[in-house]
CSV table of C-alpha atoms in Angstrom, one decimal:
chain,number,residue,atom,x,y,z
U,1,MET,CA,64.8,-57.5,-122.8
U,2,VAL,CA,64.9,-53.2,-122.5
U,3,THR,CA,63.1,-52.2,-125.3
U,4,ASN,CA,65.1,-49.4,-127.7
U,5,PHE,CA,62.0,-46.6,-126.4
U,6,GLU,CA,62.7,-47.8,-122.8
U,7,MET,CA,66.7,-46.5,-123.4
U,8,ILE,CA,66.4,-43.4,-125.2
U,9,LEU,CA,64.0,-42.8,-122.4
U,10,ARG,CA,66.5,-43.3,-119.9
U,11,LEU,CA,68.8,-41.5,-121.6
U,12,ILE,CA,66.7,-38.7,-121.4
U,13,LEU,CA,66.4,-38.8,-118.2
U,14,ALA,CA,70.0,-39.6,-117.5
U,15,VAL,CA,70.7,-36.1,-118.6
U,16,VAL,CA,68.1,-34.2,-117.0
U,17,LEU,CA,69.0,-36.1,-113.5
U,18,SER,CA,72.8,-35.3,-114.3
U,19,GLY,CA,72.0,-31.6,-116.2
U,20,LEU,CA,70.6,-30.2,-112.4
U,21,VAL,CA,73.6,-31.2,-110.5
U,22,GLY,CA,75.7,-30.3,-113.2
U,23,TYR,CA,73.9,-26.2,-112.9
U,24,GLU,CA,74.4,-26.0,-109.7
U,25,ARG,CA,78.4,-26.8,-109.5
U,26,GLU,CA,78.6,-24.2,-113.3
U,27,ILE,CA,77.0,-21.5,-111.2
U,28,HIS,CA,79.4,-21.9,-109.3
U,29,GLY,CA,81.9,-21.7,-111.3
U,30,ARG,CA,83.9,-24.7,-111.0
U,31,VAL,CA,86.1,-26.8,-113.7
U,32,ALA,CA,83.5,-29.8,-114.6
U,33,GLY,CA,80.0,-28.2,-115.1
U,34,PHE,CA,77.1,-28.7,-116.7
U,35,ARG,CA,78.4,-30.5,-119.7
U,36,THR,CA,80.5,-32.1,-118.1
U,37,HIS,CA,78.2,-33.7,-115.8
U,38,ILE,CA,75.7,-34.8,-118.4
U,39,LEU,CA,78.5,-36.1,-120.7
U,40,VAL,CA,79.6,-38.2,-117.7
U,41,CYS,CA,75.9,-40.0,-116.6
U,42,ILE,CA,75.0,-40.6,-120.5
U,43,GLY,CA,78.0,-42.3,-121.2
U,44,SER,CA,77.4,-44.5,-116.9
U,45,THR,CA,73.9,-45.4,-118.4
U,46,LEU,CA,75.1,-46.4,-122.0
U,47,ILE,CA,77.6,-48.1,-120.6
U,48,MET,CA,74.7,-50.1,-118.2
U,49,LEU,CA,72.5,-50.8,-121.3
U,50,THR,CA,75.4,-52.0,-122.8
U,51,SER,CA,75.9,-54.8,-120.2
U,52,MET,CA,72.5,-55.3,-120.0
U,53,ASN,CA,71.9,-56.3,-123.4
U,54,ILE,CA,75.3,-58.4,-123.9
U,55,PHE,CA,74.0,-60.4,-120.9
U,56,GLU,CA,70.6,-61.1,-122.5
U,57,ILE,CA,72.3,-61.7,-126.0
U,58,TYR,CA,75.0,-64.2,-124.6
U,59,ARG,CA,72.9,-66.1,-122.0
U,60,GLY,CA,72.7,-69.4,-122.6
U,61,GLN,CA,75.4,-69.5,-124.6
U,62,ALA,CA,78.2,-68.7,-121.7
U,63,THR,CA,78.1,-67.0,-118.9
U,64,PRO,CA,78.6,-63.5,-118.9
U,65,ASP,CA,78.6,-60.8,-116.1
U,66,PRO,CA,76.8,-57.9,-116.4
U,67,ALA,CA,78.0,-56.1,-113.9
U,68,ARG,CA,81.6,-56.3,-115.2
U,69,ILE,CA,81.6,-53.4,-117.9
U,70,ALA,CA,80.0,-51.2,-115.7
U,71,ALA,CA,82.1,-51.9,-112.6
U,72,GLN,CA,84.8,-50.4,-114.6
U,73,VAL,CA,83.1,-46.7,-114.3
U,74,VAL,CA,83.7,-47.0,-111.3
U,75,SER,CA,87.4,-46.6,-110.9
U,76,GLY,CA,87.1,-45.2,-114.9
U,77,ILE,CA,85.7,-42.1,-112.9
U,78,GLY,CA,89.0,-41.5,-110.8
U,79,PHE,CA,91.0,-40.1,-113.3
U,80,LEU,CA,88.2,-37.7,-114.8
U,81,GLY,CA,87.7,-36.7,-111.2
U,82,ALA,CA,91.5,-36.2,-110.3
U,83,GLY,CA,91.4,-33.3,-112.4
U,84,THR,CA,88.8,-31.0,-111.6
U,85,ILE,CA,90.7,-31.3,-107.9
U,86,LEU,CA,93.5,-28.6,-108.3
U,87,ARG,CA,96.3,-27.0,-105.6
U,88,PHE,CA,95.2,-23.1,-104.5
U,89,LYS,CA,97.9,-21.7,-102.5
U,90,ALA,CA,97.5,-22.9,-99.5
U,91,SER,CA,94.2,-25.0,-100.2
U,92,VAL,CA,92.7,-28.3,-102.4
U,93,ARG,CA,89.9,-27.4,-105.0
U,94,GLY,CA,87.7,-29.4,-106.3
U,95,LEU,CA,86.8,-32.6,-104.4
U,96,THR,CA,83.4,-31.7,-103.8
U,97,THR,CA,83.3,-31.0,-108.0
U,98,ALA,CA,85.1,-34.5,-108.1
U,99,ALA,CA,82.6,-36.5,-105.3
U,100,SER,CA,79.6,-34.9,-107.3
U,101,LEU,CA,81.3,-36.4,-110.4
U,102,TRP,CA,81.0,-40.0,-108.1
U,103,THR,CA,77.7,-39.5,-108.3
U,104,VAL,CA,76.5,-38.7,-110.4
U,105,ALA,CA,78.6,-41.7,-112.9
U,106,GLY,CA,76.4,-43.7,-109.9
U,107,ILE,CA,73.0,-41.6,-110.7
U,108,GLY,CA,73.6,-43.0,-114.5
U,109,LEU,CA,74.5,-46.7,-113.5
U,110,ALA,CA,71.2,-46.7,-111.9
U,111,VAL,CA,69.3,-45.1,-114.4
U,112,GLY,CA,70.7,-47.8,-116.8
U,113,SER,CA,69.8,-50.6,-115.1
U,114,GLY,CA,66.2,-49.3,-114.2
U,115,LEU,CA,66.1,-48.0,-110.9
U,116,TYR,CA,64.7,-44.6,-111.6
U,117,ILE,CA,63.5,-43.9,-108.3
U,118,PRO,CA,66.7,-44.5,-106.2
U,119,ALA,CA,68.1,-42.4,-109.0
U,120,VAL,CA,66.1,-39.7,-108.7
U,121,VAL,CA,65.9,-40.1,-104.9
U,122,THR,CA,69.6,-40.0,-105.1
U,123,THR,CA,69.2,-36.3,-107.2
U,124,ILE,CA,67.5,-34.6,-104.9
U,125,LEU,CA,70.1,-35.0,-101.8
U,126,VAL,CA,72.8,-33.9,-103.9
U,127,LEU,CA,70.6,-31.4,-104.3
U,128,ILE,CA,70.0,-30.6,-101.0
U,129,THR,CA,73.6,-31.0,-100.4
U,130,LEU,CA,75.2,-28.4,-102.5
U,131,PHE,CA,72.5,-26.4,-102.7
U,132,PHE,CA,71.3,-25.9,-98.5
U,133,LEU,CA,74.3,-27.8,-96.9
U,134,THR,CA,76.2,-25.1,-97.7
U,135,ILE,CA,74.5,-22.2,-96.7
U,136,ILE,CA,73.8,-24.2,-93.2
U,137,GLU,CA,77.6,-25.1,-93.7
U,138,ARG,CA,78.6,-20.9,-94.2
U,139,SER,CA,76.0,-19.8,-90.8
U,140,ILE,CA,76.4,-21.6,-89.0
U,141,ILE,CA,78.5,-24.3,-88.3
U,142,ARG,CA,81.5,-22.5,-87.5
U,143,LYS,CA,84.7,-23.6,-89.6
U,144,ASP,CA,88.6,-23.2,-88.3
U,145,TRP,CA,91.2,-23.5,-91.0
U,146,PHE,CA,94.2,-25.2,-90.5
U,147,LYS,CA,97.2,-23.9,-92.6
U,148,MET,CA,101.6,-24.1,-92.6
U,149,LEU,CA,103.0,-20.4,-93.1
U,150,GLU,CA,106.5,-20.9,-94.4
U,151,ILE,CA,108.9,-18.2,-93.3
U,152,GLU,CA,112.5,-17.6,-94.6
U,153,THR,CA,114.1,-15.4,-92.3
U,154,LYS,CA,117.1,-13.4,-90.1
U,155,SER,CA,118.1,-15.9,-87.3
U,156,TYR,CA,116.9,-12.3,-84.9
U,157,ALA,CA,116.4,-13.3,-81.7
U,158,SER,CA,112.3,-12.0,-81.6
U,159,GLN,CA,111.7,-12.6,-85.1
U,160,LEU,CA,109.7,-15.2,-84.0
U,161,GLU,CA,107.6,-12.9,-81.0
U,162,ASN,CA,107.5,-9.9,-84.4
U,163,ILE,CA,105.6,-12.5,-86.8
U,164,ARG,CA,103.3,-13.7,-82.9
U,165,SER,CA,102.5,-10.0,-82.0
U,166,ILE,CA,101.2,-9.7,-86.2
U,167,LEU,CA,99.6,-13.5,-86.0
U,168,SER,CA,97.4,-12.5,-82.8
U,169,GLU,CA,96.5,-9.4,-84.3
U,170,TYR,CA,94.0,-11.5,-86.4
U,171,GLU,CA,93.7,-13.9,-83.4
U,172,VAL,CA,95.6,-17.0,-85.8
U,173,GLU,CA,96.7,-19.4,-82.7
U,174,ILE,CA,100.3,-21.1,-83.9
U,175,LYS,CA,99.9,-25.1,-82.6
U,176,ASN,CA,103.1,-25.9,-83.5
U,177,PHE,CA,106.2,-25.0,-85.0
U,178,GLU,CA,109.6,-26.0,-86.9
U,179,VAL,CA,112.6,-24.2,-86.9
U,180,ARG,CA,115.1,-25.5,-89.4
U,181,SER,CA,118.4,-24.4,-90.6
U,182,THR,CA,119.7,-23.1,-93.3
U,183,THR,CA,123.0,-23.1,-95.7
U,184,SER,CA,123.9,-19.0,-94.2
U,185,PRO,CA,124.5,-19.6,-90.6
U,186,ASP,CA,122.4,-16.3,-89.7
U,187,GLU,CA,119.1,-17.0,-91.4
U,188,MET,CA,116.7,-20.3,-90.5
U,189,ILE,CA,113.6,-21.7,-92.2
U,190,LEU,CA,110.0,-21.1,-89.2
U,191,LYS,CA,107.4,-23.3,-90.5
U,192,LEU,CA,104.4,-22.6,-88.2
U,193,SER,CA,100.8,-25.2,-88.3
U,194,LEU,CA,98.8,-21.8,-87.5
U,195,ARG,CA,94.8,-22.5,-86.8
U,196,LEU,CA,92.5,-19.2,-88.0
U,197,LEU,CA,89.3,-18.5,-87.8
U,198,THR,CA,88.7,-17.7,-91.9
U,199,ASN,CA,91.1,-17.5,-95.0
U,200,GLU,CA,89.7,-14.3,-95.7
U,201,TYR,CA,93.1,-12.2,-94.5
U,202,ASP,CA,95.5,-14.8,-95.4
U,203,ASP,CA,98.0,-12.5,-97.9
U,204,GLU,CA,97.2,-9.2,-95.8
U,205,ILE,CA,98.7,-11.8,-93.2
U,206,VAL,CA,101.8,-13.2,-95.8
U,207,SER,CA,102.0,-9.0,-96.9
U,208,LYS,CA,102.3,-7.9,-93.2
U,209,ILE,CA,105.0,-10.6,-92.7
U,210,ARG,CA,107.0,-10.2,-95.2
U,211,GLN,CA,107.6,-6.4,-94.3
U,212,LEU,CA,109.3,-7.3,-91.6
U,213,GLU,CA,113.5,-6.7,-91.2
U,214,GLY,CA,114.9,-9.7,-92.4
U,215,VAL,CA,112.2,-11.9,-93.6
U,216,LYS,CA,113.1,-13.2,-97.3
U,217,LYS,CA,110.6,-14.9,-97.7
U,218,ALA,CA,106.3,-15.2,-96.4
U,219,ASN,CA,104.2,-18.3,-98.1
U,220,TRP,CA,101.4,-20.7,-97.1
U,221,THR,CA,102.1,-24.1,-98.1
U,222,LEU,CA,100.0,-27.4,-98.4
U,223,ARG,CA,99.6,-28.7,-94.3
U,224,PRO,CA,100.9,-32.8,-95.1
Protein backbone atom coordinates (compact mmCIF):
# COMPACT_ATOMS: atom_id res chain seq x y z
CA MET A 1 0.00 0.00 0.00
CA VAL A 2 1.22 3.50 -0.79
CA THR A 3 2.38 5.38 2.31
CA ASN A 4 0.88 8.70 3.36
CA PHE A 5 4.19 10.44 2.66
CA GLU A 6 4.30 9.09 -0.89
CA MET A 7 0.69 10.12 -1.45
CA ILE A 8 1.56 13.67 -0.44
CA LEU A 9 4.56 13.66 -2.78
CA ARG A 10 2.36 12.51 -5.66
CA LEU A 11 -0.15 15.27 -5.02
CA ILE A 12 2.66 17.86 -4.93
CA LEU A 13 4.11 16.50 -8.17
CA ALA A 14 0.65 16.75 -9.73
CA VAL A 15 0.54 20.44 -8.76
CA VAL A 16 3.96 21.11 -10.29
CA LEU A 17 3.35 19.33 -13.59
CA SER A 18 -0.16 20.66 -14.15
CA GLY A 19 0.92 24.13 -13.03
CA LEU A 20 3.43 24.28 -15.88
CA VAL A 21 0.74 23.47 -18.43
CA GLY A 22 -1.77 25.77 -16.77
CA TYR A 23 0.73 28.64 -16.75
CA GLU A 24 1.03 28.47 -20.53
CA ARG A 25 -2.75 28.61 -20.90
CA GLU A 26 -2.96 31.44 -18.34
CA ILE A 27 -0.49 33.74 -20.11
CA HIS A 28 -2.46 33.28 -23.33
CA GLY A 29 -5.63 34.45 -21.59
CA ARG A 30 -7.57 31.20 -21.81
CA VAL A 31 -10.69 30.65 -19.70
CA ALA A 32 -9.18 27.54 -18.11
CA GLY A 33 -5.77 28.59 -16.87
CA PHE A 34 -3.37 28.02 -14.00
CA ARG A 35 -5.78 27.11 -11.18
CA THR A 36 -8.16 25.07 -13.32
CA HIS A 37 -5.40 22.81 -14.66
CA ILE A 38 -3.97 22.30 -11.17
CA LEU A 39 -7.36 21.41 -9.70
CA VAL A 40 -8.09 18.94 -12.50
CA CYS A 41 -4.74 17.21 -12.03
CA ILE A 42 -4.97 17.10 -8.22
CA GLY A 43 -8.48 15.68 -8.46
CA SER A 44 -7.37 13.02 -10.93
CA THR A 45 -4.41 12.07 -8.74
CA LEU A 46 -6.60 11.82 -5.65
CA ILE A 47 -9.15 9.68 -7.49
CA MET A 48 -6.40 7.34 -8.67
CA LEU A 49 -4.96 7.08 -5.15
CA THR A 50 -8.43 6.39 -3.75
CA SER A 51 -9.06 3.67 -6.32
CA MET A 52 -5.75 1.97 -5.54
CA ASN A 53 -6.34 2.08 -1.79
CA ILE A 54 -9.87 0.72 -2.08
CA PHE A 55 -8.41 -2.17 -4.08
CA GLU A 56 -5.83 -2.85 -1.34
CA ILE A 57 -8.36 -2.59 1.50
CA TYR A 58 -10.84 -5.03 -0.01
CA ARG A 59 -8.37 -7.40 -1.64
CA GLY A 60 -9.41 -10.97 -0.92
CA GLN A 61 -12.87 -9.96 0.31
CA ALA A 62 -14.31 -9.11 -3.08
CA THR A 63 -13.18 -8.49 -6.63
CA PRO A 64 -12.80 -4.69 -6.79
CA ASP A 65 -11.57 -3.09 -9.99
CA PRO A 66 -9.01 -0.33 -9.20
CA ALA A 67 -9.51 1.23 -12.62
CA ARG A 68 -13.29 1.58 -12.42
CA ILE A 69 -13.42 4.85 -10.43
CA ALA A 70 -10.40 6.32 -12.22
CA ALA A 71 -11.95 5.57 -15.61
CA GLN A 72 -14.74 8.02 -14.85
CA VAL A 73 -12.20 10.86 -14.93
CA VAL A 74 -11.68 10.37 -18.65
CA SER A 75 -15.37 10.69 -19.44
CA GLY A 76 -16.14 13.25 -16.74
CA ILE A 77 -13.48 15.69 -17.90
CA GLY A 78 -15.41 16.03 -21.16
CA PHE A 79 -18.01 18.20 -19.42
CA LEU A 80 -15.35 20.59 -18.15
CA GLY A 81 -13.61 20.64 -21.52
CA ALA A 82 -16.86 21.45 -23.30
CA GLY A 83 -17.19 24.54 -21.13
CA THR A 84 -13.91 25.94 -22.49
CA ILE A 85 -15.01 25.67 -26.14
CA LEU A 86 -16.54 28.92 -27.32
CA ARG A 87 -18.05 30.07 -30.57
CA PHE A 88 -16.67 33.44 -31.66
CA LYS A 89 -18.01 34.90 -34.92
CA ALA A 90 -17.22 32.27 -37.56
CA SER A 91 -14.68 30.30 -35.57
CA VAL A 92 -14.54 27.96 -32.60
CA ARG A 93 -12.05 28.63 -29.83
CA GLY A 94 -10.93 26.64 -26.83
CA LEU A 95 -10.24 23.27 -28.44
CA THR A 96 -6.56 23.35 -27.44
CA THR A 97 -7.46 24.26 -23.86
CA ALA A 98 -10.03 21.45 -23.73
CA ALA A 99 -7.36 19.04 -25.00
CA SER A 100 -4.83 20.29 -22.42
CA LEU A 101 -7.36 19.74 -19.61
CA TRP A 102 -7.98 16.20 -20.84
CA THR A 103 -4.22 15.56 -21.00
CA VAL A 104 -3.65 17.05 -17.54
CA ALA A 105 -6.29 14.68 -16.18
CA GLY A 106 -4.29 11.82 -17.70
CA ILE A 107 -1.11 13.17 -16.11
CA GLY A 108 -2.89 13.20 -12.75
CA LEU A 109 -3.92 9.56 -13.16
CA ALA A 110 -0.36 8.63 -14.09
CA VAL A 111 1.11 10.43 -11.07
CA GLY A 112 -1.50 8.88 -8.78
CA SER A 113 -0.60 5.39 -9.96
CA GLY A 114 3.14 6.03 -9.55
CA LEU A 115 4.06 6.37 -13.22
CA TYR A 116 6.35 9.35 -12.61
CA ILE A 117 8.54 9.18 -15.70
CA PRO A 118 5.64 8.91 -18.19
CA ALA A 119 3.91 11.79 -16.37
CA VAL A 120 6.99 14.03 -16.52
CA VAL A 121 7.75 13.15 -20.15
CA THR A 122 4.12 13.80 -21.12
CA THR A 123 4.25 17.20 -19.42
CA ILE A 124 7.43 18.10 -21.32
CA LEU A 125 5.86 17.03 -24.62
CA VAL A 126 2.72 19.05 -23.87
CA LEU A 127 4.79 22.16 -23.14
CA ILE A 128 6.79 21.69 -26.34
CA THR A 129 3.53 21.37 -28.26
CA LEU A 130 1.96 24.46 -26.70
CA PHE A 131 5.02 26.74 -26.75
CA PHE A 132 7.23 25.77 -29.66
CA LEU A 133 4.95 24.07 -32.17
CA THR A 134 2.73 27.16 -32.09
CA ILE A 135 5.70 29.28 -33.20
CA ILE A 136 6.54 26.82 -35.97
CA GLU A 137 2.91 26.70 -37.06
CA ARG A 138 2.70 30.48 -37.35
CA SER A 139 6.07 31.11 -38.99
CA ILE A 140 6.56 28.13 -41.31
CA ILE A 141 3.30 26.34 -41.98
CA ARG A 142 0.94 28.22 -44.23
CA LYS A 143 -2.56 27.91 -42.89
CA ASP A 144 -5.60 28.59 -45.04
CA TRP A 145 -8.83 29.66 -43.40
CA PHE A 146 -12.13 28.22 -44.59
CA LYS A 147 -15.24 30.17 -43.65
CA MET A 148 -18.86 30.73 -44.61
CA LEU A 149 -20.21 34.17 -45.45
CA GLU A 150 -23.97 34.72 -45.51
CA ILE A 151 -25.30 37.79 -47.33
CA GLU A 152 -28.89 38.98 -47.61
CA THR A 153 -29.22 41.33 -50.57
CA LYS A 154 -31.43 42.64 -53.33
CA SER A 155 -31.54 40.37 -56.38
CA TYR A 156 -29.32 42.46 -58.62
CA ALA A 157 -27.82 40.62 -61.57
CA SER A 158 -24.43 42.19 -60.90
CA GLN A 159 -24.42 41.72 -57.12
CA LEU A 160 -22.42 38.49 -57.05
CA GLU A 161 -19.80 40.09 -59.29
CA ASN A 162 -19.62 43.10 -56.96
CA ILE A 163 -19.05 40.80 -54.00
CA ARG A 164 -16.50 38.76 -55.94
CA SER A 165 -14.62 41.97 -56.73
CA ILE A 166 -14.32 42.87 -53.03
CA LEU A 167 -13.19 39.36 -52.10
CA SER A 168 -10.53 39.36 -54.82
CA GLU A 169 -8.97 42.47 -53.25
CA TYR A 170 -8.11 40.31 -50.24
CA GLU A 171 -7.17 37.22 -52.30
CA VAL A 172 -10.23 35.38 -51.03
CA GLU A 173 -11.29 32.44 -53.17
CA ILE A 174 -14.94 31.44 -53.52
CA LYS A 175 -14.93 27.64 -53.24
CA ASN A 176 -18.69 27.27 -53.56
CA PHE A 177 -21.83 29.34 -53.30
CA GLU A 178 -25.53 28.81 -52.81
CA VAL A 179 -28.41 31.13 -53.66
CA ARG A 180 -31.59 30.96 -51.59
CA SER A 181 -34.84 32.81 -52.07
CA THR A 182 -36.56 34.79 -49.33
CA THR A 183 -40.14 35.78 -48.63
CA SER A 184 -39.51 38.88 -50.72
CA PRO A 185 -39.35 38.17 -54.49
CA ASP A 186 -36.70 40.82 -55.12
CA GLU A 187 -34.31 39.60 -52.41
CA MET A 188 -31.97 36.62 -52.07
CA ILE A 189 -29.58 35.06 -49.58
CA LEU A 190 -26.08 34.19 -50.76
CA LYS A 191 -24.11 31.58 -48.83
CA LEU A 192 -20.47 31.66 -49.86
CA SER A 193 -17.89 29.04 -48.92
CA LEU A 194 -14.56 30.87 -48.90
CA ARG A 195 -10.85 30.16 -48.59
CA LEU A 196 -8.83 32.97 -47.00
CA LEU A 197 -5.08 33.35 -46.62
CA THR A 198 -5.58 35.11 -43.27
CA ASN A 199 -8.40 36.05 -40.93
CA GLU A 200 -6.88 39.47 -40.26
CA TYR A 201 -9.29 41.30 -42.56
CA ASP A 202 -12.56 39.55 -41.65
CA ASP A 203 -14.26 42.66 -40.27
CA GLU A 204 -12.98 44.82 -43.11
CA ILE A 205 -14.34 42.46 -45.77
CA VAL A 206 -17.78 42.31 -44.18
CA SER A 207 -17.82 46.08 -43.72
CA LYS A 208 -17.15 46.68 -47.42
CA ILE A 209 -19.80 44.19 -48.51
CA ARG A 210 -22.37 45.82 -46.23
CA GLN A 211 -21.72 49.13 -47.99
CA LEU A 212 -22.79 47.72 -51.36
CA GLU A 213 -26.12 48.97 -52.64
CA GLY A 214 -28.94 46.56 -51.83
CA VAL A 215 -27.08 44.57 -49.16
CA LYS A 216 -29.17 44.24 -45.98
CA LYS A 217 -27.02 41.84 -43.95
CA ALA A 218 -23.58 40.26 -44.19
CA ASN A 219 -22.21 37.98 -41.48
CA TRP A 220 -19.68 35.23 -41.01
CA THR A 221 -21.26 31.93 -40.03
CA LEU A 222 -19.95 28.57 -38.87
CA ARG A 223 -19.18 26.03 -41.56
CA PRO A 224 -21.59 23.08 -41.59
